[in-house]
């Protein structure tokens, strides 16, 4: 009726309706949540994986990422660096000898270079 073998059904019932992998995932999720909370919810999967490895828990990074995704845990992205360089208004600017006209009437009259 259920489409499973009788032996498989009773094995599932003996386990309490939960596979060994699901049980291991639940215990691992509690460890991941603890590491994530200890980092003030800033660590993503690579850093959580590194902390778990340092604690002696051997698990793949992709499994950590999957369990974090299922638990709704996300790391915080680093902000982009903002350039704080300000031009010195008192600095002497070189004179514009061609008045922004880069067309030359004849060869060897105007020499320019690309700053970039």
PDB file of C-alpha atoms in Angstrom, residues 6-112:
ATOM      1  CA  UNK A   6       7.870  -4.299   5.215  1.00  0.00           C
ATOM      2  CA  UNK A   7      11.436  -4.478   6.541  1.00  0.00           C
ATOM      3  CA  UNK A   8      12.130  -0.890   5.496  1.00  0.00           C
ATOM      4  CA  UNK A   9       8.981   0.341   7.179  1.00  0.00           C
ATOM      5  CA  UNK A  10       9.795  -1.344  10.486  1.00  0.00           C
ATOM      6  CA  UNK A  11      13.392  -0.106  10.356  1.00  0.00           C
ATOM      7  CA  UNK A  12      12.072   3.437   9.848  1.00  0.00           C
ATOM      8  CA  UNK A  13       9.659   2.983  12.746  1.00  0.00           C
ATOM      9  CA  UNK A  14      12.447   1.679  15.026  1.00  0.00           C
ATOM     10  CA  UNK A  15      14.503   4.789  14.286  1.00  0.00           C
ATOM     11  CA  UNK A  16      11.623   6.967  15.398  1.00  0.00           C
ATOM     12  CA  UNK A  17      10.708   8.113  11.922  1.00  0.00           C
ATOM     13  CA  UNK A  18      14.048   9.865  11.387  1.00  0.00           C
ATOM     14  CA  UNK A  19      17.095   8.799   9.405  1.00  0.00           C
ATOM     15  CA  UNK A  20      20.604   8.899  10.820  1.00  0.00           C
ATOM     16  CA  UNK A  21      21.547  11.672   8.387  1.00  0.00           C
ATOM     17  CA  UNK A  22      18.590  13.815   9.443  1.00  0.00           C
ATOM     18  CA  UNK A  23      19.503  13.362  13.095  1.00  0.00           C
ATOM     19  CA  UNK A  24      23.146  14.234  12.359  1.00  0.00           C
ATOM     20  CA  UNK A  25      22.012  17.294  10.387  1.00  0.00           C
ATOM     21  CA  UNK A  26      19.947  18.486  13.349  1.00  0.00           C
ATOM     22  CA  UNK A  27      22.835  18.218  15.804  1.00  0.00           C
ATOM     23  CA  UNK A  28      25.150  19.875  13.292  1.00  0.00           C
ATOM     24  CA  UNK A  29      22.616  22.665  12.757  1.00  0.00           C
ATOM     25  CA  UNK A  30      22.626  23.424  16.492  1.00  0.00           C
ATOM     26  CA  UNK A  31      26.448  23.640  16.430  1.00  0.00           C
ATOM     27  CA  UNK A  32      26.347  25.873  13.345  1.00  0.00           C
ATOM     28  CA  UNK A  33      23.739  28.113  14.994  1.00  0.00           C
ATOM     29  CA  UNK A  34      25.922  28.405  18.100  1.00  0.00           C
ATOM     30  CA  UNK A  35      29.000  29.396  16.059  1.00  0.00           C
ATOM     31  CA  UNK A  36      26.932  31.852  14.014  1.00  0.00           C
ATOM     32  CA  UNK A  37      25.459  33.416  17.156  1.00  0.00           C
ATOM     33  CA  UNK A  38      28.900  33.651  18.774  1.00  0.00           C
ATOM     34  CA  UNK A  39      30.086  35.661  15.779  1.00  0.00           C
ATOM     35  CA  UNK A  40      27.159  38.074  16.274  1.00  0.00           C
ATOM     36  CA  UNK A  41      25.567  36.679  13.094  1.00  0.00           C
ATOM     37  CA  UNK A  42      28.413  37.863  10.868  1.00  0.00           C
ATOM     38  CA  UNK A  43      30.104  34.599   9.837  1.00  0.00           C
ATOM     39  CA  UNK A  44      29.155  32.924   6.592  1.00  0.00           C
ATOM     40  CA  UNK A  45      29.652  29.293   5.627  1.00  0.00           C
ATOM     41  CA  UNK A  46      33.460  29.451   5.092  1.00  0.00           C
ATOM     42  CA  UNK A  47      34.169  30.936   8.514  1.00  0.00           C
ATOM     43  CA  UNK A  48      31.623  28.744  10.291  1.00  0.00           C
ATOM     44  CA  UNK A  49      33.250  25.744   8.598  1.00  0.00           C
ATOM     45  CA  UNK A  50      36.688  26.900   9.772  1.00  0.00           C
ATOM     46  CA  UNK A  51      35.466  27.302  13.365  1.00  0.00           C
ATOM     47  CA  UNK A  52      33.862  23.864  13.329  1.00  0.00           C
ATOM     48  CA  UNK A  53      37.068  22.333  11.941  1.00  0.00           C
ATOM     49  CA  UNK A  54      39.079  24.036  14.690  1.00  0.00           C
ATOM     50  CA  UNK A  55      36.679  22.556  17.239  1.00  0.00           C
ATOM     51  CA  UNK A  56      37.227  19.082  15.783  1.00  0.00           C
ATOM     52  CA  UNK A  57      33.974  18.745  13.848  1.00  0.00           C
ATOM     53  CA  UNK A  58      34.839  17.371  10.412  1.00  0.00           C
ATOM     54  CA  UNK A  59      32.186  18.309   7.881  1.00  0.00           C
ATOM     55  CA  UNK A  60      32.279  19.685   4.348  1.00  0.00           C
ATOM     56  CA  UNK A  61      31.836  23.378   3.646  1.00  0.00           C
ATOM     57  CA  UNK A  62      28.996  22.684   1.220  1.00  0.00           C
ATOM     58  CA  UNK A  63      27.085  20.795   3.896  1.00  0.00           C
ATOM     59  CA  UNK A  64      27.559  23.718   6.277  1.00  0.00           C
ATOM     60  CA  UNK A  65      26.298  26.078   3.567  1.00  0.00           C
ATOM     61  CA  UNK A  66      23.245  23.871   2.918  1.00  0.00           C
ATOM     62  CA  UNK A  67      22.353  23.653   6.600  1.00  0.00           C
ATOM     63  CA  UNK A  68      22.841  27.395   7.070  1.00  0.00           C
ATOM     64  CA  UNK A  69      20.565  28.034   4.099  1.00  0.00           C
ATOM     65  CA  UNK A  70      17.899  25.705   5.528  1.00  0.00           C
ATOM     66  CA  UNK A  71      18.158  27.384   8.954  1.00  0.00           C
ATOM     67  CA  UNK A  72      17.952  30.857   7.412  1.00  0.00           C
ATOM     68  CA  UNK A  73      21.425  31.898   8.580  1.00  0.00           C
ATOM     69  CA  UNK A  74      23.463  34.306   6.482  1.00  0.00           C
ATOM     70  CA  UNK A  75      26.793  35.989   6.895  1.00  0.00           C
ATOM     71  CA  UNK A  76      27.375  39.691   6.513  1.00  0.00           C
ATOM     72  CA  UNK A  77      29.045  40.933   3.352  1.00  0.00           C
ATOM     73  CA  UNK A  78      31.969  43.268   3.705  1.00  0.00           C
ATOM     74  CA  UNK A  79      31.319  46.810   2.684  1.00  0.00           C
ATOM     75  CA  UNK A  80      33.012  48.252  -0.335  1.00  0.00           C
ATOM     76  CA  UNK A  81      35.928  50.453   0.434  1.00  0.00           C
ATOM     77  CA  UNK A  82      35.183  54.112  -0.034  1.00  0.00           C
ATOM     78  CA  UNK A  83      38.025  56.193  -1.345  1.00  0.00           C
ATOM     79  CA  UNK A  84      38.919  58.875   1.135  1.00  0.00           C
ATOM     80  CA  UNK A  85      41.363  60.663  -1.136  1.00  0.00           C
ATOM     81  CA  UNK A  86      40.584  64.347  -1.329  1.00  0.00           C
ATOM     82  CA  UNK A  87      42.211  66.563  -3.872  1.00  0.00           C
ATOM     83  CA  UNK A  88      44.248  69.413  -2.488  1.00  0.00           C
ATOM     84  CA  UNK A  89      42.591  72.582  -3.730  1.00  0.00           C
ATOM     85  CA  UNK A  90      45.715  74.620  -3.004  1.00  0.00           C
ATOM     86  CA  UNK A  91      47.848  72.351  -5.199  1.00  0.00           C
ATOM     87  CA  UNK A  92      49.273  73.930  -8.334  1.00  0.00           C
ATOM     88  CA  UNK A  93      47.721  72.524 -11.510  1.00  0.00           C
ATOM     89  CA  UNK A  94      49.918  72.350 -14.613  1.00  0.00           C
ATOM     90  CA  UNK A  95      48.984  74.826 -17.342  1.00  0.00           C
ATOM     91  CA  UNK A  96      46.764  73.642 -20.192  1.00  0.00           C
ATOM     92  CA  UNK A  97      48.950  74.565 -23.143  1.00  0.00           C
ATOM     93  CA  UNK A  98      46.628  73.151 -25.821  1.00  0.00           C
ATOM     94  CA  UNK A  99      43.369  74.487 -24.335  1.00  0.00           C
ATOM     95  CA  UNK A 100      41.823  71.011 -24.594  1.00  0.00           C
ATOM     96  CA  UNK A 101      42.170  71.017 -28.366  1.00  0.00           C
ATOM     97  CA  UNK A 102      43.977  67.795 -29.242  1.00  0.00           C
ATOM     98  CA  UNK A 103      43.850  68.191 -33.009  1.00  0.00           C
ATOM     99  CA  UNK A 104      47.133  69.239 -34.601  1.00  0.00           C
ATOM    100  CA  UNK A 105      47.379  71.285 -37.805  1.00  0.00           C
ATOM    101  CA  UNK A 106      50.572  69.445 -38.839  1.00  0.00           C
ATOM    102  CA  UNK A 107      52.812  66.632 -37.545  1.00  0.00           C
ATOM    103  CA  UNK A 108      55.072  67.419 -34.551  1.00  0.00           C
ATOM    104  CA  UNK A 109      53.030  70.487 -33.588  1.00  0.00           C
ATOM    105  CA  UNK A 110      51.125  69.110 -30.559  1.00  0.00           C
ATOM    106  CA  UNK A 111      52.313  66.235 -28.366  1.00  0.00           C
ATOM    107  CA  UNK A 112      49.841  64.636 -25.946  1.00  0.00           C
TER     108      UNK A 112
END
